[in-house]
Amino acid sequence: MLLKLNQISKSYFSGKIPKGRVILDQLDLEVNSGERIAIVGPSGSGKTTLLNLIGTLDRPDSGEMVFENQKLSGFTDQQLAQFRNEKIGFVFQLHHLLPQLTLFENILLPTLTDKKLQGKETIEHAQKLINRMGLAEVAHQKPSELSGGECQRTAVARALINRPGLILADEPTGALDQKSSGILADLLVELNKEEGVTLIVVTHSMDLAKKMERIYRIENGKLKESSELRVAGFES
C-alpha cells in the first residue's frame, strides 16, 4: 500500500462560524502503488482540501496519514517539504510556469533544492520527458510563446522530474479546450501505465474521470466509491 488516510478530519474557522465548517469528516482512503483514482463532487465539497492534505500542503485537524508505512503526523514542516519534493508531483489547473524561464528551465525547477539532482542524469531525464510530452520543438521557448496544452504538458513533465511515486492533479484539464484536454488525459493514463506512477485526480470532467480505475465522490465530508459513476455520470 502506498497511501492510507485514517479518520482524517478538517474544518475551517471564521468569525461567522465560531464552531467551524467541517469539510472532511473522519474520511478514510487507501491507495495502492500504480493505481489511478478520480475524486469528484460539487464545488466546495472538499476535493482540493483533500488533495492538499494528501500532498502535505496542509495538515489535518485529526486522523493519521501514512505514506509508504511512514506516519506523517510527526514530521516537521522542513521534513514535509523534503518529503513533498522527493515523493510527490503536483499538477494544477493553471500550469504556474515561471514566465521568465524557458520550458526546459521550468521543468528543472524542482531539482534546484537538491544538489544530488543537478547532474547529467537529471538533464537527460528532463530531455526524455520533453520528448515524451511532444515538446522537443518548443523546449527553449517561454510560456507566453506556448499554447495552453503545451504549458500544461510542461507542468506534467515538471511534476515527474524528481521521479515521484505519486502525482496529484487538481483539475488538470479544467483550463484546456476539448482537444487539448483529451491529449492530456490520455498522456496521464499512459504515464501511469508506463512509469508505474500512482495518479490521484480531482476533476469535474466525466471524460477524465472515466479513464481512472476507481472513482470516488465526496459527500458530507466522506469518500464514497461508486462503479455507477462510470455509466450514469456525475454532477459537477
Coordinates of N, CA and C in Angstrom, one line a residue:
M1 N 0.8 -1.2 0.0 CA 0.0 0.0 0.0 C 0.9 1.3 0.0
L2 N 0.5 2.2 -0.9 CA 1.3 3.4 -1.0 C 0.9 4.4 0.1
L3 N -0.5 4.6 0.2 CA -1.0 5.7 1.0 C -2.2 5.2 1.7
K4 N -2.4 5.6 3.0 CA -3.5 5.3 3.8 C -3.9 6.6 4.6
L5 N -5.2 7.0 4.5 CA -5.8 8.0 5.3 C -6.8 7.4 6.2
N6 N -6.6 7.6 7.5 CA -7.4 7.0 8.5 C -8.1 8.1 9.4
Q7 N -9.4 8.2 9.2 CA -10.2 9.1 10.1 C -9.8 10.5 10.0
I8 N -9.5 11.0 8.8 CA -9.0 12.3 8.6 C -10.2 13.4 8.6
S9 N -9.9 14.4 9.5 CA -10.9 15.5 9.6 C -10.3 16.8 9.4
K10 N -11.0 17.7 8.8 CA -10.5 19.1 8.5 C -11.7 20.1 8.6
S11 N -11.6 21.1 9.3 CA -12.6 22.2 9.4 C -11.9 23.5 9.2
Y12 N -12.7 24.5 8.7 CA -12.2 25.8 8.5 C -13.0 26.8 9.4
F13 N -12.3 27.7 10.1 CA -13.0 28.5 11.1 C -13.0 30.0 10.6
S14 N -14.1 30.7 11.0 CA -14.2 32.1 10.7 C -15.1 32.7 11.8
G15 N -15.1 34.0 11.8 CA -16.0 34.7 12.8 C -17.5 34.4 12.6
K16 N -17.9 34.1 11.4 CA -19.3 33.9 11.1 C -19.7 32.5 11.5
I17 N -18.7 31.6 11.6 CA -19.0 30.2 12.0 C -18.0 29.8 13.1
P18 N -18.4 30.2 14.4 CA -17.4 30.0 15.5 C -17.0 28.6 15.7
K19 N -17.9 27.6 15.4 CA -17.5 26.2 15.6 C -16.8 25.6 14.4
G20 N -16.7 26.4 13.4 CA -16.0 25.9 12.2 C -16.9 25.2 11.2
R21 N -16.5 25.2 10.0 CA -17.2 24.5 8.9 C -16.5 23.2 8.6
V22 N -17.1 22.1 8.9 CA -16.5 20.8 8.6 C -16.4 20.5 7.2
I23 N -15.2 20.3 6.7 CA -15.0 20.0 5.2 C -14.8 18.5 5.0
L24 N -13.9 17.9 5.8 CA -13.7 16.5 5.8 C -14.0 15.9 7.1
D25 N -14.8 14.8 7.2 CA -15.3 14.3 8.4 C -14.9 12.8 8.6
Q26 N -13.8 12.6 9.3 CA -13.4 11.2 9.6 C -13.3 10.4 8.3
L27 N -12.6 10.9 7.3 CA -12.5 10.3 6.0 C -11.5 9.3 5.9
D28 N -11.8 8.2 5.2 CA -10.8 7.1 5.0 C -10.5 6.9 3.6
L29 N -9.3 6.5 3.3 CA -8.9 6.2 1.9 C -7.6 5.3 1.9
E30 N -7.6 4.3 1.0 CA -6.4 3.5 0.8 C -6.1 3.5 -0.7
V31 N -4.8 3.7 -1.0 CA -4.3 3.8 -2.3 C -3.1 2.9 -2.5
N32 N -3.2 2.0 -3.5 CA -2.1 1.1 -3.8 C -1.2 1.7 -4.8
S33 N 0.1 1.3 -4.8 CA 1.0 1.8 -5.8 C 0.5 1.5 -7.2
G34 N 0.7 2.5 -8.1 CA 0.3 2.3 -9.5 C -1.2 2.5 -9.8
E35 N -2.0 2.8 -8.9 CA -3.4 3.0 -9.1 C -3.7 4.3 -9.8
R36 N -4.9 4.4 -10.4 CA -5.4 5.7 -11.0 C -6.7 5.9 -10.3
I37 N -6.9 7.1 -9.6 CA -8.1 7.3 -8.8 C -8.6 8.7 -9.2
A38 N -9.9 8.9 -9.4 CA -10.5 10.1 -9.6 C -11.4 10.5 -8.4
I39 N -11.3 11.8 -8.0 CA -12.2 12.3 -6.9 C -13.1 13.4 -7.5
V40 N -14.4 13.2 -7.4 CA -15.3 14.1 -8.0 C -16.3 14.6 -6.9
G41 N -17.1 15.6 -7.3 CA -18.0 16.2 -6.3 C -18.2 17.7 -6.7
P42 N -19.3 18.3 -6.1 CA -19.6 19.7 -6.4 C -18.5 20.6 -5.9
S43 N -18.5 21.8 -6.4 CA -17.6 22.8 -5.9 C -17.8 23.1 -4.4
G44 N -16.8 23.1 -3.6 CA -16.9 23.4 -2.2 C -17.1 22.1 -1.3
S45 N -17.0 21.0 -2.0 CA -17.3 19.7 -1.3 C -16.0 19.2 -0.5
G46 N -14.8 19.8 -0.8 CA -13.6 19.4 -0.1 C -12.6 18.7 -1.0
K47 N -12.8 18.6 -2.3 CA -11.9 17.9 -3.2 C -10.5 18.4 -3.1
T48 N -10.3 19.8 -3.3 CA -9.0 20.4 -3.2 C -8.4 20.3 -1.8
T49 N -9.2 20.5 -0.8 CA -8.8 20.3 0.6 C -8.1 19.0 0.8
L50 N -8.8 17.9 0.3 CA -8.3 16.6 0.4 C -7.0 16.4 -0.3
L51 N -6.9 17.0 -1.5 CA -5.7 16.8 -2.3 C -4.5 17.6 -1.6
N52 N -4.8 18.7 -1.0 CA -3.8 19.5 -0.3 C -3.3 18.7 1.0
L53 N -4.2 18.0 1.6 CA -3.8 17.2 2.8 C -2.9 16.0 2.3
I54 N -3.3 15.3 1.3 CA -2.5 14.2 0.7 C -1.2 14.7 0.3
G55 N -1.1 15.9 -0.3 CA 0.2 16.4 -0.7 C 1.0 17.1 0.4
T56 N 0.5 17.1 1.6 CA 1.1 17.7 2.8 C 1.3 19.2 2.7
L57 N 0.5 19.8 1.8 CA 0.5 21.3 1.8 C -0.3 21.8 2.9
D58 N -1.1 21.0 3.6 CA -1.9 21.4 4.8 C -1.9 20.2 5.7
R59 N -2.2 20.4 6.9 CA -2.3 19.3 7.9 C -3.7 19.1 8.4
P60 N -4.1 17.8 8.6 CA -5.5 17.6 9.1 C -5.6 18.0 10.6
D61 N -6.9 18.3 11.0 CA -7.1 18.6 12.4 C -7.0 17.3 13.2
S62 N -7.3 16.2 12.7 CA -7.2 14.9 13.4 C -7.1 13.8 12.4
G63 N -6.8 12.6 12.9 CA -6.6 11.5 12.0 C -5.1 11.3 11.6
E64 N -4.9 10.2 10.9 CA -3.5 9.8 10.5 C -3.3 9.6 9.1
M65 N -2.2 10.1 8.5 CA -1.9 9.8 7.1 C -0.6 9.0 7.1
V66 N -0.6 7.9 6.4 CA 0.6 7.1 6.3 C 1.0 6.9 4.8
F67 N 2.3 7.2 4.6 CA 2.8 7.1 3.2 C 4.0 6.1 3.2
E68 N 3.9 5.0 2.5 CA 4.9 4.0 2.5 C 5.3 3.6 3.9
N69 N 4.3 3.4 4.7 CA 4.5 2.9 6.1 C 5.1 4.0 7.0
Q70 N 5.1 5.2 6.6 CA 5.6 6.3 7.4 C 4.4 7.1 7.9
K71 N 4.3 7.3 9.2 CA 3.3 8.2 9.7 C 3.8 9.7 9.5
L72 N 3.0 10.5 8.9 CA 3.4 11.9 8.5 C 3.1 12.9 9.6
S73 N 2.3 12.5 10.6 CA 1.9 13.5 11.6 C 3.1 14.0 12.5
G74 N 4.1 13.2 12.6 CA 5.2 13.6 13.4 C 6.3 14.4 12.6
F75 N 6.1 14.6 11.3 CA 7.1 15.3 10.5 C 7.1 16.8 10.8
T76 N 8.2 17.4 10.9 CA 8.3 18.9 10.9 C 8.0 19.5 9.6
D77 N 7.8 20.8 9.5 CA 7.5 21.4 8.3 C 8.6 21.2 7.3
Q78 N 9.9 21.3 7.8 CA 11.0 21.1 6.9 C 11.1 19.7 6.4
Q79 N 10.7 18.7 7.2 CA 10.7 17.3 6.8 C 9.6 17.1 5.7
L80 N 8.5 17.7 5.9 CA 7.4 17.6 5.0 C 7.8 18.2 3.6
A81 N 8.5 19.3 3.7 CA 8.9 20.0 2.4 C 9.8 19.0 1.6
Q82 N 10.8 18.4 2.3 CA 11.7 17.4 1.7 C 10.9 16.2 1.2
F83 N 9.9 15.8 2.0 CA 9.1 14.6 1.6 C 8.3 14.9 0.3
R84 N 7.7 16.1 0.2 CA 7.0 16.5 -1.0 C 7.9 16.5 -2.2
N85 N 9.0 17.1 -2.1 CA 9.9 17.3 -3.2 C 10.4 15.9 -3.7
E86 N 10.5 14.9 -2.8 CA 11.1 13.6 -3.2 C 10.0 12.7 -3.7
K87 N 8.8 12.8 -3.1 CA 7.8 11.7 -3.2 C 6.6 12.1 -4.1
I88 N 6.3 13.4 -4.2 CA 5.0 13.8 -4.8 C 5.2 14.9 -5.9
G89 N 4.5 14.7 -7.0 CA 4.5 15.7 -8.1 C 3.1 16.3 -8.2
F90 N 3.0 17.6 -8.4 CA 1.8 18.3 -8.4 C 1.5 18.9 -9.8
V91 N 0.2 18.7 -10.3 CA -0.2 19.3 -11.5 C -1.5 20.1 -11.2
F92 N -1.5 21.4 -11.4 CA -2.7 22.2 -11.0 C -3.5 22.6 -12.3
Q93 N -4.7 23.2 -12.1 CA -5.5 23.6 -13.2 C -4.7 24.7 -14.0
L94 N -4.0 25.6 -13.4 CA -3.2 26.6 -14.1 C -1.7 26.1 -13.9
H95 N -1.0 26.1 -15.0 CA 0.3 25.5 -15.0 C 1.3 26.1 -14.1
H96 N 1.2 27.3 -13.7 CA 2.1 28.0 -12.8 C 3.6 27.9 -13.2
L97 N 3.8 28.0 -14.5 CA 5.2 28.1 -15.0 C 5.7 29.5 -14.8
L98 N 7.0 29.6 -14.6 CA 7.6 31.0 -14.4 C 7.8 31.6 -15.8
P99 N 7.2 32.8 -16.0 CA 7.2 33.3 -17.4 C 8.6 33.7 -17.9
Q100 N 9.6 34.0 -17.0 CA 10.9 34.4 -17.4 C 11.8 33.2 -17.8
L101 N 11.3 32.0 -17.5 CA 12.1 30.8 -17.8 C 11.6 30.1 -19.1
T102 N 12.5 29.4 -19.7 CA 12.1 28.5 -20.8 C 11.4 27.3 -20.3
L103 N 10.8 26.6 -21.2 CA 10.1 25.3 -20.9 C 11.1 24.4 -20.2
F104 N 12.3 24.2 -20.8 CA 13.3 23.3 -20.2 C 13.7 23.8 -18.8
E105 N 13.9 25.0 -18.6 CA 14.3 25.6 -17.3 C 13.1 25.4 -16.3
N106 N 11.9 25.5 -16.7 CA 10.8 25.3 -15.8 C 10.7 23.9 -15.3
I107 N 11.0 23.0 -16.2 CA 10.9 21.5 -15.9 C 12.0 21.2 -14.8
L108 N 13.1 21.8 -14.9 CA 14.2 21.6 -14.0 C 14.1 22.3 -12.6
L109 N 13.1 23.1 -12.4 CA 13.0 23.9 -11.2 C 13.0 23.1 -9.9
P110 N 12.2 22.0 -9.9 CA 12.2 21.2 -8.6 C 13.5 20.6 -8.2
T111 N 14.4 20.5 -9.1 CA 15.7 19.9 -8.8 C 16.7 20.9 -8.1
L112 N 16.3 22.1 -8.1 CA 17.3 23.2 -7.6 C 17.5 23.1 -6.1
T113 N 16.6 22.4 -5.4 CA 16.8 22.3 -4.0 C 17.6 21.1 -3.5
D114 N 18.0 20.3 -4.5 CA 18.8 19.1 -4.1 C 20.0 19.0 -5.1
K115 N 21.2 19.2 -4.6 CA 22.4 19.2 -5.4 C 22.6 17.8 -6.0
K116 N 22.1 16.7 -5.4 CA 22.2 15.4 -6.0 C 21.5 15.2 -7.3
L117 N 20.5 16.1 -7.5 CA 19.7 16.0 -8.8 C 20.2 17.0 -9.9
Q118 N 21.3 17.7 -9.6 CA 21.7 18.7 -10.5 C 22.9 18.2 -11.4
G119 N 22.7 17.1 -12.0 CA 23.8 16.5 -12.8 C 23.3 16.1 -14.2
K120 N 24.2 15.4 -14.9 CA 23.9 15.0 -16.3 C 22.7 14.1 -16.3
E121 N 22.6 13.2 -15.4 CA 21.4 12.2 -15.4 C 20.1 12.9 -15.4
T122 N 20.0 14.0 -14.6 CA 18.8 14.8 -14.5 C 18.5 15.5 -15.8
I123 N 19.5 16.1 -16.4 CA 19.4 16.8 -17.7 C 18.9 15.8 -18.7
E124 N 19.4 14.6 -18.7 CA 19.0 13.6 -19.7 C 17.5 13.2 -19.4
H125 N 17.2 13.1 -18.2 CA 15.8 12.7 -17.8 C 14.8 13.8 -18.3
A126 N 15.2 15.1 -18.1 CA 14.4 16.2 -18.5 C 14.2 16.1 -20.0
Q127 N 15.2 15.8 -20.7 CA 15.1 15.8 -22.2 C 14.2 14.6 -22.6
K128 N 14.3 13.5 -21.9 CA 13.4 12.4 -22.2 C 11.9 12.8 -22.0
L129 N 11.7 13.5 -20.9 CA 10.3 13.9 -20.6 C 9.8 14.9 -21.6
I130 N 10.7 15.8 -22.1 CA 10.3 16.8 -23.1 C 9.9 16.0 -24.4
N131 N 10.7 15.0 -24.7 CA 10.4 14.3 -25.9 C 9.1 13.5 -25.8
R132 N 8.9 12.9 -24.6 CA 7.7 12.1 -24.3 C 6.5 13.0 -24.4
M133 N 6.6 14.2 -24.0 CA 5.4 15.1 -24.0 C 5.2 15.8 -25.3
G134 N 6.1 15.5 -26.3 CA 5.9 16.1 -27.6 C 6.3 17.5 -27.6
L135 N 7.3 17.9 -26.9 CA 7.6 19.3 -26.7 C 9.0 19.7 -27.2
A136 N 9.6 18.8 -27.9 CA 11.0 19.0 -28.3 C 11.2 20.3 -29.1
E137 N 10.3 20.6 -29.9 CA 10.5 21.7 -30.8 C 10.3 23.1 -30.1
V138 N 9.7 23.0 -28.9 CA 9.5 24.3 -28.2 C 10.2 24.3 -26.8
A139 N 11.2 23.5 -26.7 CA 11.8 23.3 -25.4 C 12.5 24.6 -24.9
H140 N 12.9 25.4 -25.8 CA 13.7 26.6 -25.4 C 12.8 27.9 -25.5
Q141 N 11.5 27.7 -25.7 CA 10.6 28.9 -25.7 C 10.1 29.1 -24.3
K142 N 9.5 30.3 -24.1 CA 8.9 30.7 -22.9 C 7.4 30.5 -22.9
P143 N 6.8 30.4 -21.7 CA 5.4 30.1 -21.6 C 4.5 30.9 -22.4
S144 N 4.8 32.2 -22.6 CA 4.0 33.1 -23.3 C 4.0 32.8 -24.8
E145 N 4.9 32.0 -25.3 CA 5.0 31.6 -26.7 C 4.4 30.2 -26.9
L146 N 3.8 29.6 -25.9 CA 3.3 28.2 -26.0 C 1.8 28.3 -25.9
S147 N 1.1 27.2 -26.4 CA -0.3 27.1 -26.2 C -0.6 26.6 -24.8
G148 N -1.9 26.6 -24.4 CA -2.3 26.2 -23.1 C -2.0 24.7 -22.9
G149 N -2.2 23.9 -23.9 CA -1.9 22.5 -23.8 C -0.4 22.2 -23.7
E150 N 0.4 22.9 -24.4 CA 1.8 22.8 -24.2 C 2.3 23.2 -22.8
C151 N 1.8 24.2 -22.3 CA 2.1 24.7 -20.9 C 1.7 23.6 -19.9
Q152 N 0.6 23.0 -20.1 CA 0.1 22.0 -19.1 C 0.9 20.7 -19.2
R153 N 1.3 20.4 -20.5 CA 2.2 19.2 -20.6 C 3.6 19.5 -20.0
T154 N 4.0 20.7 -20.1 CA 5.3 21.1 -19.4 C 5.1 21.0 -17.9
A155 N 4.0 21.3 -17.4 CA 3.7 21.2 -15.9 C 3.7 19.7 -15.5
V156 N 3.2 18.8 -16.4 CA 3.3 17.4 -16.1 C 4.7 16.9 -16.1
A157 N 5.5 17.4 -17.0 CA 7.0 17.0 -17.1 C 7.7 17.5 -15.8
R158 N 7.4 18.7 -15.4 CA 8.0 19.3 -14.2 C 7.6 18.4 -13.0
A159 N 6.3 17.9 -12.9 CA 5.9 17.1 -11.8 C 6.6 15.8 -11.7
L160 N 7.1 15.3 -12.9 CA 7.8 14.0 -13.0 C 9.3 14.1 -12.9
I161 N 9.9 15.2 -12.9 CA 11.3 15.4 -13.0 C 12.1 14.7 -11.8
N162 N 11.5 14.7 -10.6 CA 12.1 14.1 -9.5 C 11.7 12.6 -9.3
R163 N 11.1 12.0 -10.3 CA 10.6 10.6 -10.2 C 9.8 10.3 -9.0
P164 N 8.7 11.1 -8.8 CA 7.9 10.8 -7.6 C 7.1 9.5 -7.8
G165 N 6.6 9.0 -6.6 CA 5.8 7.8 -6.7 C 4.3 8.2 -6.8
L166 N 4.0 9.4 -6.6 CA 2.6 9.9 -6.6 C 2.4 11.2 -7.3
I167 N 1.5 11.3 -8.2 CA 1.1 12.5 -8.9 C -0.2 12.9 -8.4
L168 N -0.4 14.2 -8.0 CA -1.6 14.7 -7.6 C -2.0 15.8 -8.6
A169 N -3.2 15.6 -9.2 CA -3.6 16.6 -10.3 C -4.9 17.2 -9.9
D170 N -4.9 18.5 -9.8 CA -6.2 19.2 -9.4 C -6.7 19.9 -10.6
E171 N -7.8 19.4 -11.2 CA -8.5 19.9 -12.4 C -7.5 20.2 -13.5
P172 N -6.6 19.1 -13.8 CA -5.6 19.4 -14.8 C -6.0 19.8 -16.2
T173 N -7.3 19.4 -16.5 CA -7.8 19.7 -17.9 C -8.8 20.9 -17.8
G174 N -9.0 21.5 -16.7 CA -10.0 22.5 -16.5 C -9.9 23.7 -17.3
A175 N -8.7 24.1 -17.7 CA -8.5 25.3 -18.4 C -8.1 25.1 -19.9
L176 N -8.4 23.8 -20.3 CA -8.0 23.5 -21.7 C -9.2 23.3 -22.6
D177 N -9.0 23.4 -23.9 CA -10.1 23.1 -24.8 C -10.3 21.6 -24.9
Q178 N -11.3 21.1 -25.6 CA -11.6 19.7 -25.6 C -10.5 18.8 -26.2
K179 N -9.9 19.3 -27.3 CA -8.8 18.5 -27.9 C -7.6 18.4 -27.0
S180 N -7.2 19.5 -26.4 CA -6.0 19.5 -25.5 C -6.3 18.7 -24.3
S181 N -7.6 18.8 -23.8 CA -8.0 18.0 -22.6 C -7.8 16.5 -22.9
G182 N -8.3 16.1 -24.0 CA -8.2 14.7 -24.4 C -6.8 14.2 -24.5
I183 N -5.9 15.0 -25.1 CA -4.5 14.7 -25.2 C -3.8 14.5 -23.8
L184 N -4.1 15.5 -22.9 CA -3.5 15.5 -21.6 C -4.0 14.3 -20.8
A185 N -5.3 14.0 -20.9 CA -5.9 12.9 -20.2 C -5.3 11.6 -20.6
D186 N -5.1 11.4 -21.9 CA -4.5 10.2 -22.4 C -3.0 10.1 -22.0
L187 N -2.4 11.2 -22.0 CA -1.0 11.2 -21.5 C -0.8 10.8 -20.1
L188 N -1.7 11.3 -19.2 CA -1.6 11.0 -17.8 C -1.8 9.5 -17.6
V189 N -2.8 8.9 -18.3 CA -3.0 7.5 -18.2 C -1.8 6.7 -18.7
E190 N -1.2 7.1 -19.9 CA -0.1 6.4 -20.4 C 1.1 6.4 -19.4
L191 N 1.3 7.6 -18.8 CA 2.4 7.7 -17.9 C 2.2 6.8 -16.6
N192 N 1.0 6.7 -16.2 CA 0.6 5.9 -15.1 C 1.0 4.4 -15.4
K193 N 0.7 4.0 -16.6 CA 0.9 2.6 -17.1 C 2.4 2.4 -17.3
E194 N 3.0 3.3 -18.0 CA 4.4 3.1 -18.4 C 5.4 3.3 -17.3
E195 N 5.2 4.3 -16.4 CA 6.1 4.6 -15.3 C 5.7 4.0 -14.0
G196 N 4.5 3.5 -13.9 CA 4.0 2.9 -12.6 C 3.7 4.0 -11.6
V197 N 3.7 5.2 -12.0 CA 3.4 6.3 -11.0 C 1.9 6.3 -10.6
T198 N 1.6 6.4 -9.3 CA 0.3 6.5 -8.8 C -0.3 7.8 -9.2
L199 N -1.6 7.8 -9.5 CA -2.3 9.1 -10.0 C -3.6 9.3 -9.3
I200 N -3.7 10.4 -8.6 CA -4.9 10.9 -8.0 C -5.4 12.2 -8.6
V201 N -6.5 12.2 -9.2 CA -7.0 13.3 -10.0 C -8.3 13.9 -9.4
V202 N -8.4 15.1 -9.1 CA -9.6 15.8 -8.8 C -10.1 16.5 -10.1
T203 N -11.4 16.2 -10.4 CA -11.9 16.7 -11.7 C -13.4 16.8 -11.7
H204 N -13.8 17.8 -12.6 CA -15.2 17.9 -12.9 C -15.5 17.2 -14.3
S205 N -14.5 16.7 -14.9 CA -14.6 16.2 -16.2 C -15.0 14.7 -16.2
M206 N -16.1 14.3 -16.8 CA -16.5 12.9 -16.9 C -15.5 12.2 -17.8
D207 N -15.1 12.8 -18.9 CA -14.1 12.1 -19.8 C -12.9 11.7 -19.0
L208 N -12.3 12.6 -18.2 CA -11.1 12.3 -17.5 C -11.4 11.2 -16.4
A209 N -12.4 11.4 -15.6 CA -12.7 10.5 -14.5 C -12.9 9.1 -15.0
K210 N -13.5 8.9 -16.2 CA -13.8 7.6 -16.7 C -12.5 6.8 -17.1
K211 N -11.4 7.5 -17.3 CA -10.2 6.9 -17.6 C -9.4 6.4 -16.4
M212 N -10.0 6.7 -15.2 CA -9.3 6.2 -13.9 C -9.9 4.8 -13.6
E213 N -9.2 4.1 -12.7 CA -9.6 2.8 -12.3 C -10.6 2.8 -11.3
R214 N -10.6 3.8 -10.4 CA -11.6 4.0 -9.4 C -12.1 5.4 -9.3
I215 N -13.3 5.6 -9.0 CA -13.9 6.9 -8.9 C -14.5 7.1 -7.5
Y216 N -14.2 8.1 -6.8 CA -14.8 8.4 -5.5 C -15.5 9.8 -5.6
R217 N -16.6 9.9 -4.9 CA -17.3 11.1 -4.8 C -17.3 11.6 -3.3
I218 N -17.0 12.8 -3.1 CA -17.1 13.4 -1.7 C -18.5 13.8 -1.4
E219 N -19.0 13.2 -0.3 CA -20.4 13.5 0.1 C -20.3 13.7 1.6
N220 N -20.7 14.8 2.1 CA -20.8 15.1 3.5 C -19.5 14.8 4.2
G221 N -18.4 15.2 3.6 CA -17.1 15.1 4.2 C -16.4 13.7 4.1
K222 N -17.1 12.8 3.4 CA -16.5 11.4 3.3 C -16.4 11.0 1.9
L223 N -15.6 10.0 1.6 CA -15.5 9.5 0.2 C -16.4 8.3 0.0
K224 N -17.1 8.2 -1.1 CA -17.9 7.1 -1.4 C -17.5 6.6 -2.8
E225 N -17.0 5.3 -2.9 CA -16.7 4.8 -4.2 C -17.9 4.3 -4.9
S226 N -18.0 4.5 -6.2 CA -19.1 4.1 -7.0 C -18.8 3.7 -8.4
S227 N -19.0 2.4 -8.7 CA -18.8 2.0 -10.1 C -19.9 2.6 -11.0
E228 N -21.1 3.0 -10.4 CA -22.2 3.5 -11.2 C -21.8 4.8 -11.9
L229 N -20.8 5.5 -11.3 CA -20.4 6.8 -11.9 C -19.9 6.7 -13.3
R230 N -19.3 5.5 -13.6 CA -18.8 5.3 -15.0 C -19.8 5.3 -16.0
V231 N -21.0 4.8 -15.6 CA -22.1 4.6 -16.6 C -23.0 5.8 -16.5
A232 N -23.5 6.2 -15.4 CA -24.5 7.2 -15.2 C -24.0 8.6 -15.2
G233 N -22.7 8.8 -15.0 CA -22.1 10.1 -14.9 C -22.2 10.6 -13.5
F234 N -21.8 11.9 -13.3 CA -21.9 12.5 -12.0 C -22.1 14.0 -12.2
E235 N -22.7 14.6 -11.1 CA -23.0 16.0 -11.2 C -21.7 16.8 -10.9
S236 N -21.6 17.9 -11.6 CA -20.4 18.7 -11.3 C -20.7 19.8 -10.3

